[in-house]
Amino acid sequence: MTFQNILVPVDGSETSLAAVPEAVEIAKKFNAHVTVVQVMTLDPYIANEYMVHGQSNQLIERARNYILDNLATAKAKFKEQGVDVEVKLLEGENIAKAIAKATEELKTDLVIISSHGRSGFKKLLIGSVAQSLLTTVNVPVLVVKHA
């Protein structure tokens, strides 16, 4: 199996950046293109005007700037390892669905994501994007567990 388009979702945490070394290794091995994404979740009650009419507000712009900073940090981590990446800010009401849509649009053939390693009650309350992706996307998902 060969991988040409790798998608690496991040969330701004150090844990999410644990996927970088694995993605670097695989990208170098297969000379693959890497896209790093983060999803700006849009609550329909707070972001209705933005979602319907494209009318932004201070909260949305603050979130957008925060995510763009996170993506720049992730991009720098890859660049330190000699891998150029593309970054994309995604938008959606559901993180896993937004990532799944991006995998199709970008013709991704591998997703590499870090997991916080939550289990039990915490996982029930918080949910797991990695777990959701396993059942949502139609490509292999490499989950890098970070304790």
JSON list of C-alpha atoms in Angstrom, two decimals:
[
{"chain": "A", "resi": 1, "resn": "MET", "atom": "CA", "xyz": [0.00, 0.00, 0.00]},
{"chain": "A", "resi": 2, "resn": "THR", "atom": "CA", "xyz": [1.21, 3.49, -0.82]},
{"chain": "A", "resi": 3, "resn": "PHE", "atom": "CA", "xyz": [0.06, 6.82, 0.58]},
{"chain": "A", "resi": 4, "resn": "GLN", "atom": "CA", "xyz": [0.11, 9.98, -1.49]},
{"chain": "A", "resi": 5, "resn": "ASN", "atom": "CA", "xyz": [-2.21, 12.33, 0.44]},
{"chain": "A", "resi": 6, "resn": "ILE", "atom": "CA", "xyz": [-2.04, 12.36, 4.22]},
{"chain": "A", "resi": 7, "resn": "LEU", "atom": "CA", "xyz": [-4.42, 14.35, 6.40]},
{"chain": "A", "resi": 8, "resn": "VAL", "atom": "CA", "xyz": [-3.34, 15.31, 9.92]},
{"chain": "A", "resi": 9, "resn": "PRO", "atom": "CA", "xyz": [-6.08, 16.86, 12.10]},
{"chain": "A", "resi": 10, "resn": "VAL", "atom": "CA", "xyz": [-4.92, 18.98, 15.04]},
{"chain": "A", "resi": 11, "resn": "ASP", "atom": "CA", "xyz": [-6.75, 20.83, 17.78]},
{"chain": "A", "resi": 12, "resn": "GLY", "atom": "CA", "xyz": [-4.16, 23.21, 19.18]},
{"chain": "A", "resi": 13, "resn": "SER", "atom": "CA", "xyz": [-3.04, 20.91, 21.99]},
{"chain": "A", "resi": 14, "resn": "GLU", "atom": "CA", "xyz": [0.42, 19.45, 22.47]},
{"chain": "A", "resi": 15, "resn": "THR", "atom": "CA", "xyz": [-1.25, 16.05, 22.39]},
{"chain": "A", "resi": 16, "resn": "SER", "atom": "CA", "xyz": [-2.53, 16.62, 18.86]},
{"chain": "A", "resi": 17, "resn": "LEU", "atom": "CA", "xyz": [1.02, 17.42, 17.74]},
{"chain": "A", "resi": 18, "resn": "ALA", "atom": "CA", "xyz": [2.10, 13.91, 18.81]},
{"chain": "A", "resi": 19, "resn": "ALA", "atom": "CA", "xyz": [0.94, 12.80, 15.36]},
{"chain": "A", "resi": 20, "resn": "VAL", "atom": "CA", "xyz": [3.62, 14.93, 13.67]},
{"chain": "A", "resi": 21, "resn": "PRO", "atom": "CA", "xyz": [6.57, 12.49, 13.97]},
{"chain": "A", "resi": 22, "resn": "GLU", "atom": "CA", "xyz": [4.50, 9.61, 12.59]},
{"chain": "A", "resi": 23, "resn": "ALA", "atom": "CA", "xyz": [3.20, 11.75, 9.75]},
{"chain": "A", "resi": 24, "resn": "VAL", "atom": "CA", "xyz": [6.72, 12.97, 8.94]},
{"chain": "A", "resi": 25, "resn": "GLU", "atom": "CA", "xyz": [8.06, 9.42, 8.80]},
{"chain": "A", "resi": 26, "resn": "ILE", "atom": "CA", "xyz": [5.30, 8.17, 6.52]},
{"chain": "A", "resi": 27, "resn": "ALA", "atom": "CA", "xyz": [5.34, 11.29, 4.33]},
{"chain": "A", "resi": 28, "resn": "LYS", "atom": "CA", "xyz": [9.08, 10.94, 3.76]},
{"chain": "A", "resi": 29, "resn": "LYS", "atom": "CA", "xyz": [8.82, 7.22, 3.08]},
{"chain": "A", "resi": 30, "resn": "PHE", "atom": "CA", "xyz": [6.13, 7.64, 0.42]},
{"chain": "A", "resi": 31, "resn": "ASN", "atom": "CA", "xyz": [6.99, 11.17, -0.72]},
{"chain": "A", "resi": 32, "resn": "ALA", "atom": "CA", "xyz": [3.41, 12.04, 0.21]},
{"chain": "A", "resi": 33, "resn": "HIS", "atom": "CA", "xyz": [1.63, 15.37, 0.34]},
{"chain": "A", "resi": 34, "resn": "VAL", "atom": "CA", "xyz": [0.53, 16.33, 3.86]},
{"chain": "A", "resi": 35, "resn": "THR", "atom": "CA", "xyz": [-2.37, 18.57, 4.77]},
{"chain": "A", "resi": 36, "resn": "VAL", "atom": "CA", "xyz": [-2.83, 19.68, 8.36]},
{"chain": "A", "resi": 37, "resn": "VAL", "atom": "CA", "xyz": [-6.36, 20.69, 9.32]},
{"chain": "A", "resi": 38, "resn": "GLN", "atom": "CA", "xyz": [-8.21, 22.10, 12.28]},
{"chain": "A", "resi": 39, "resn": "VAL", "atom": "CA", "xyz": [-11.96, 22.48, 12.49]},
{"chain": "A", "resi": 40, "resn": "MET", "atom": "CA", "xyz": [-13.64, 25.66, 13.66]},
{"chain": "A", "resi": 41, "resn": "THR", "atom": "CA", "xyz": [-16.86, 24.29, 15.10]},
{"chain": "A", "resi": 42, "resn": "LEU", "atom": "CA", "xyz": [-19.84, 26.47, 14.42]},
{"chain": "A", "resi": 43, "resn": "ASP", "atom": "CA", "xyz": [-22.70, 26.41, 16.87]},
{"chain": "A", "resi": 44, "resn": "PRO", "atom": "CA", "xyz": [-25.86, 27.16, 14.88]},
{"chain": "A", "resi": 45, "resn": "TYR", "atom": "CA", "xyz": [-27.22, 29.39, 17.66]},
{"chain": "A", "resi": 46, "resn": "ILE", "atom": "CA", "xyz": [-24.10, 31.52, 18.03]},
{"chain": "A", "resi": 47, "resn": "ALA", "atom": "CA", "xyz": [-22.93, 31.50, 14.42]},
{"chain": "A", "resi": 48, "resn": "ASN", "atom": "CA", "xyz": [-26.27, 31.55, 12.58]},
{"chain": "A", "resi": 49, "resn": "GLU", "atom": "CA", "xyz": [-25.65, 34.88, 10.82]},
{"chain": "A", "resi": 50, "resn": "TYR", "atom": "CA", "xyz": [-22.22, 33.66, 9.75]},
{"chain": "A", "resi": 51, "resn": "MET", "atom": "CA", "xyz": [-23.51, 30.31, 8.53]},
{"chain": "A", "resi": 52, "resn": "VAL", "atom": "CA", "xyz": [-26.46, 31.76, 6.64]},
{"chain": "A", "resi": 53, "resn": "HIS", "atom": "CA", "xyz": [-25.16, 35.12, 5.43]},
{"chain": "A", "resi": 54, "resn": "GLY", "atom": "CA", "xyz": [-21.39, 34.97, 5.93]},
{"chain": "A", "resi": 55, "resn": "GLN", "atom": "CA", "xyz": [-21.64, 37.74, 8.49]},
{"chain": "A", "resi": 56, "resn": "SER", "atom": "CA", "xyz": [-18.77, 37.29, 10.94]},
{"chain": "A", "resi": 57, "resn": "ASN", "atom": "CA", "xyz": [-18.52, 38.52, 14.50]},
{"chain": "A", "resi": 58, "resn": "GLN", "atom": "CA", "xyz": [-15.84, 39.05, 17.11]},
{"chain": "A", "resi": 59, "resn": "LEU", "atom": "CA", "xyz": [-16.10, 35.52, 18.55]},
{"chain": "A", "resi": 60, "resn": "ILE", "atom": "CA", "xyz": [-15.76, 33.89, 15.16]},
{"chain": "A", "resi": 61, "resn": "GLU", "atom": "CA", "xyz": [-12.79, 36.07, 14.22]},
{"chain": "A", "resi": 62, "resn": "ARG", "atom": "CA", "xyz": [-11.07, 35.36, 17.53]},
{"chain": "A", "resi": 63, "resn": "ALA", "atom": "CA", "xyz": [-11.59, 31.60, 17.01]},
{"chain": "A", "resi": 64, "resn": "ARG", "atom": "CA", "xyz": [-10.36, 31.87, 13.41]},
{"chain": "A", "resi": 65, "resn": "ASN", "atom": "CA", "xyz": [-7.16, 33.67, 14.49]},
{"chain": "A", "resi": 66, "resn": "TYR", "atom": "CA", "xyz": [-6.54, 31.14, 17.26]},
{"chain": "A", "resi": 67, "resn": "ILE", "atom": "CA", "xyz": [-6.89, 28.25, 14.81]},
{"chain": "A", "resi": 68, "resn": "LEU", "atom": "CA", "xyz": [-4.67, 29.93, 12.22]},
{"chain": "A", "resi": 69, "resn": "ASP", "atom": "CA", "xyz": [-1.99, 30.29, 14.92]},
{"chain": "A", "resi": 70, "resn": "ASN", "atom": "CA", "xyz": [-2.38, 26.59, 15.80]},
{"chain": "A", "resi": 71, "resn": "LEU", "atom": "CA", "xyz": [-2.01, 25.63, 12.15]},
{"chain": "A", "resi": 72, "resn": "ALA", "atom": "CA", "xyz": [1.11, 27.81, 11.83]},
{"chain": "A", "resi": 73, "resn": "THR", "atom": "CA", "xyz": [2.61, 26.04, 14.85]},
{"chain": "A", "resi": 74, "resn": "ALA", "atom": "CA", "xyz": [1.88, 22.62, 13.36]},
{"chain": "A", "resi": 75, "resn": "LYS", "atom": "CA", "xyz": [3.30, 23.71, 10.00]},
{"chain": "A", "resi": 76, "resn": "ALA", "atom": "CA", "xyz": [6.51, 24.82, 11.73]},
{"chain": "A", "resi": 77, "resn": "LYS", "atom": "CA", "xyz": [6.83, 21.41, 13.45]},
{"chain": "A", "resi": 78, "resn": "PHE", "atom": "CA", "xyz": [6.71, 19.70, 10.06]},
{"chain": "A", "resi": 79, "resn": "LYS", "atom": "CA", "xyz": [9.10, 22.20, 8.49]},
{"chain": "A", "resi": 80, "resn": "GLU", "atom": "CA", "xyz": [11.62, 21.52, 11.30]},
{"chain": "A", "resi": 81, "resn": "GLN", "atom": "CA", "xyz": [11.59, 17.90, 10.09]},
{"chain": "A", "resi": 82, "resn": "GLY", "atom": "CA", "xyz": [12.01, 18.84, 6.44]},
{"chain": "A", "resi": 83, "resn": "VAL", "atom": "CA", "xyz": [8.43, 18.27, 5.34]},
{"chain": "A", "resi": 84, "resn": "ASP", "atom": "CA", "xyz": [6.40, 20.99, 3.66]},
{"chain": "A", "resi": 85, "resn": "VAL", "atom": "CA", "xyz": [2.71, 20.88, 4.45]},
{"chain": "A", "resi": 86, "resn": "GLU", "atom": "CA", "xyz": [-0.43, 22.62, 3.41]},
{"chain": "A", "resi": 87, "resn": "VAL", "atom": "CA", "xyz": [-2.73, 23.88, 6.17]},
{"chain": "A", "resi": 88, "resn": "LYS", "atom": "CA", "xyz": [-6.49, 24.31, 6.03]},
{"chain": "A", "resi": 89, "resn": "LEU", "atom": "CA", "xyz": [-8.99, 25.75, 8.42]},
{"chain": "A", "resi": 90, "resn": "LEU", "atom": "CA", "xyz": [-12.18, 23.72, 8.16]},
{"chain": "A", "resi": 91, "resn": "GLU", "atom": "CA", "xyz": [-15.61, 24.79, 9.35]},
{"chain": "A", "resi": 92, "resn": "GLY", "atom": "CA", "xyz": [-18.55, 22.72, 10.51]},
{"chain": "A", "resi": 93, "resn": "GLU", "atom": "CA", "xyz": [-20.93, 21.83, 13.28]},
{"chain": "A", "resi": 94, "resn": "ASN", "atom": "CA", "xyz": [-19.30, 18.44, 13.84]},
{"chain": "A", "resi": 95, "resn": "ILE", "atom": "CA", "xyz": [-15.52, 17.94, 13.90]},
{"chain": "A", "resi": 96, "resn": "ALA", "atom": "CA", "xyz": [-15.48, 14.35, 12.64]},
{"chain": "A", "resi": 97, "resn": "LYS", "atom": "CA", "xyz": [-17.91, 15.11, 9.81]},
{"chain": "A", "resi": 98, "resn": "ALA", "atom": "CA", "xyz": [-15.88, 18.15, 8.72]},
{"chain": "A", "resi": 99, "resn": "ILE", "atom": "CA", "xyz": [-12.70, 16.05, 8.68]},
{"chain": "A", "resi": 100, "resn": "ALA", "atom": "CA", "xyz": [-14.46, 13.24, 6.80]},
{"chain": "A", "resi": 101, "resn": "LYS", "atom": "CA", "xyz": [-15.66, 15.71, 4.17]},
{"chain": "A", "resi": 102, "resn": "ALA", "atom": "CA", "xyz": [-12.10, 17.04, 3.82]},
{"chain": "A", "resi": 103, "resn": "THR", "atom": "CA", "xyz": [-10.74, 13.52, 3.30]},
{"chain": "A", "resi": 104, "resn": "GLU", "atom": "CA", "xyz": [-13.02, 13.16, 0.29]},
{"chain": "A", "resi": 105, "resn": "GLU", "atom": "CA", "xyz": [-12.36, 16.63, -1.13]},
{"chain": "A", "resi": 106, "resn": "LEU", "atom": "CA", "xyz": [-8.58, 16.30, -0.74]},
{"chain": "A", "resi": 107, "resn": "LYS", "atom": "CA", "xyz": [-8.50, 12.70, -2.00]},
{"chain": "A", "resi": 108, "resn": "THR", "atom": "CA", "xyz": [-6.86, 11.65, 1.25]},
{"chain": "A", "resi": 109, "resn": "ASP", "atom": "CA", "xyz": [-5.65, 8.07, 1.48]},
{"chain": "A", "resi": 110, "resn": "LEU", "atom": "CA", "xyz": [-4.46, 8.14, 5.12]},
{"chain": "A", "resi": 111, "resn": "VAL", "atom": "CA", "xyz": [-5.51, 10.08, 8.22]},
{"chain": "A", "resi": 112, "resn": "ILE", "atom": "CA", "xyz": [-3.02, 10.35, 11.07]},
{"chain": "A", "resi": 113, "resn": "ILE", "atom": "CA", "xyz": [-4.49, 11.65, 14.30]},
{"chain": "A", "resi": 114, "resn": "SER", "atom": "CA", "xyz": [-3.37, 11.73, 17.89]},
{"chain": "A", "resi": 115, "resn": "SER", "atom": "CA", "xyz": [-5.65, 10.56, 20.66]},
{"chain": "A", "resi": 116, "resn": "HIS", "atom": "CA", "xyz": [-5.76, 11.93, 24.16]},
{"chain": "A", "resi": 117, "resn": "GLY", "atom": "CA", "xyz": [-6.15, 8.37, 25.40]},
{"chain": "A", "resi": 118, "resn": "ARG", "atom": "CA", "xyz": [-9.27, 9.12, 27.39]},
{"chain": "A", "resi": 119, "resn": "SER", "atom": "CA", "xyz": [-11.36, 6.19, 28.45]},
{"chain": "A", "resi": 120, "resn": "GLY", "atom": "CA", "xyz": [-14.40, 5.30, 30.45]},
{"chain": "A", "resi": 121, "resn": "PHE", "atom": "CA", "xyz": [-16.57, 8.11, 31.77]},
{"chain": "A", "resi": 122, "resn": "LYS", "atom": "CA", "xyz": [-14.33, 10.92, 30.43]},
{"chain": "A", "resi": 123, "resn": "LYS", "atom": "CA", "xyz": [-14.61, 9.49, 26.92]},
{"chain": "A", "resi": 124, "resn": "LEU", "atom": "CA", "xyz": [-18.38, 9.24, 27.29]},
{"chain": "A", "resi": 125, "resn": "LEU", "atom": "CA", "xyz": [-18.65, 12.89, 28.31]},
{"chain": "A", "resi": 126, "resn": "ILE", "atom": "CA", "xyz": [-16.06, 14.33, 25.99]},
{"chain": "A", "resi": 127, "resn": "GLY", "atom": "CA", "xyz": [-16.32, 12.02, 23.02]},
{"chain": "A", "resi": 128, "resn": "SER", "atom": "CA", "xyz": [-13.47, 11.06, 20.77]},
{"chain": "A", "resi": 129, "resn": "VAL", "atom": "CA", "xyz": [-12.80, 12.54, 17.37]},
{"chain": "A", "resi": 130, "resn": "ALA", "atom": "CA", "xyz": [-10.36, 9.73, 16.65]},
{"chain": "A", "resi": 131, "resn": "GLN", "atom": "CA", "xyz": [-13.00, 7.11, 17.49]},
{"chain": "A", "resi": 132, "resn": "SER", "atom": "CA", "xyz": [-15.56, 8.88, 15.31]},
{"chain": "A", "resi": 133, "resn": "LEU", "atom": "CA", "xyz": [-13.17, 9.01, 12.38]},
{"chain": "A", "resi": 134, "resn": "LEU", "atom": "CA", "xyz": [-12.62, 5.27, 12.53]},
{"chain": "A", "resi": 135, "resn": "THR", "atom": "CA", "xyz": [-16.26, 4.75, 11.63]},
{"chain": "A", "resi": 136, "resn": "THR", "atom": "CA", "xyz": [-16.78, 7.84, 9.45]},
{"chain": "A", "resi": 137, "resn": "VAL", "atom": "CA", "xyz": [-13.98, 7.91, 6.88]},
{"chain": "A", "resi": 138, "resn": "ASN", "atom": "CA", "xyz": [-13.37, 5.38, 4.13]},
{"chain": "A", "resi": 139, "resn": "VAL", "atom": "CA", "xyz": [-9.58, 5.46, 4.38]},
{"chain": "A", "resi": 140, "resn": "PRO", "atom": "CA", "xyz": [-7.11, 4.02, 6.90]},
{"chain": "A", "resi": 141, "resn": "VAL", "atom": "CA", "xyz": [-6.78, 5.97, 10.14]},
{"chain": "A", "resi": 142, "resn": "LEU", "atom": "CA", "xyz": [-3.57, 5.79, 12.15]},
{"chain": "A", "resi": 143, "resn": "VAL", "atom": "CA", "xyz": [-4.26, 6.75, 15.76]},
{"chain": "A", "resi": 144, "resn": "VAL", "atom": "CA", "xyz": [-1.19, 7.86, 17.68]},
{"chain": "A", "resi": 145, "resn": "LYS", "atom": "CA", "xyz": [-1.96, 7.43, 21.37]},
{"chain": "A", "resi": 146, "resn": "HIS", "atom": "CA", "xyz": [-0.56, 10.14, 23.62]},
{"chain": "A", "resi": 147, "resn": "ALA", "atom": "CA", "xyz": [-0.75, 9.42, 27.34]}
]
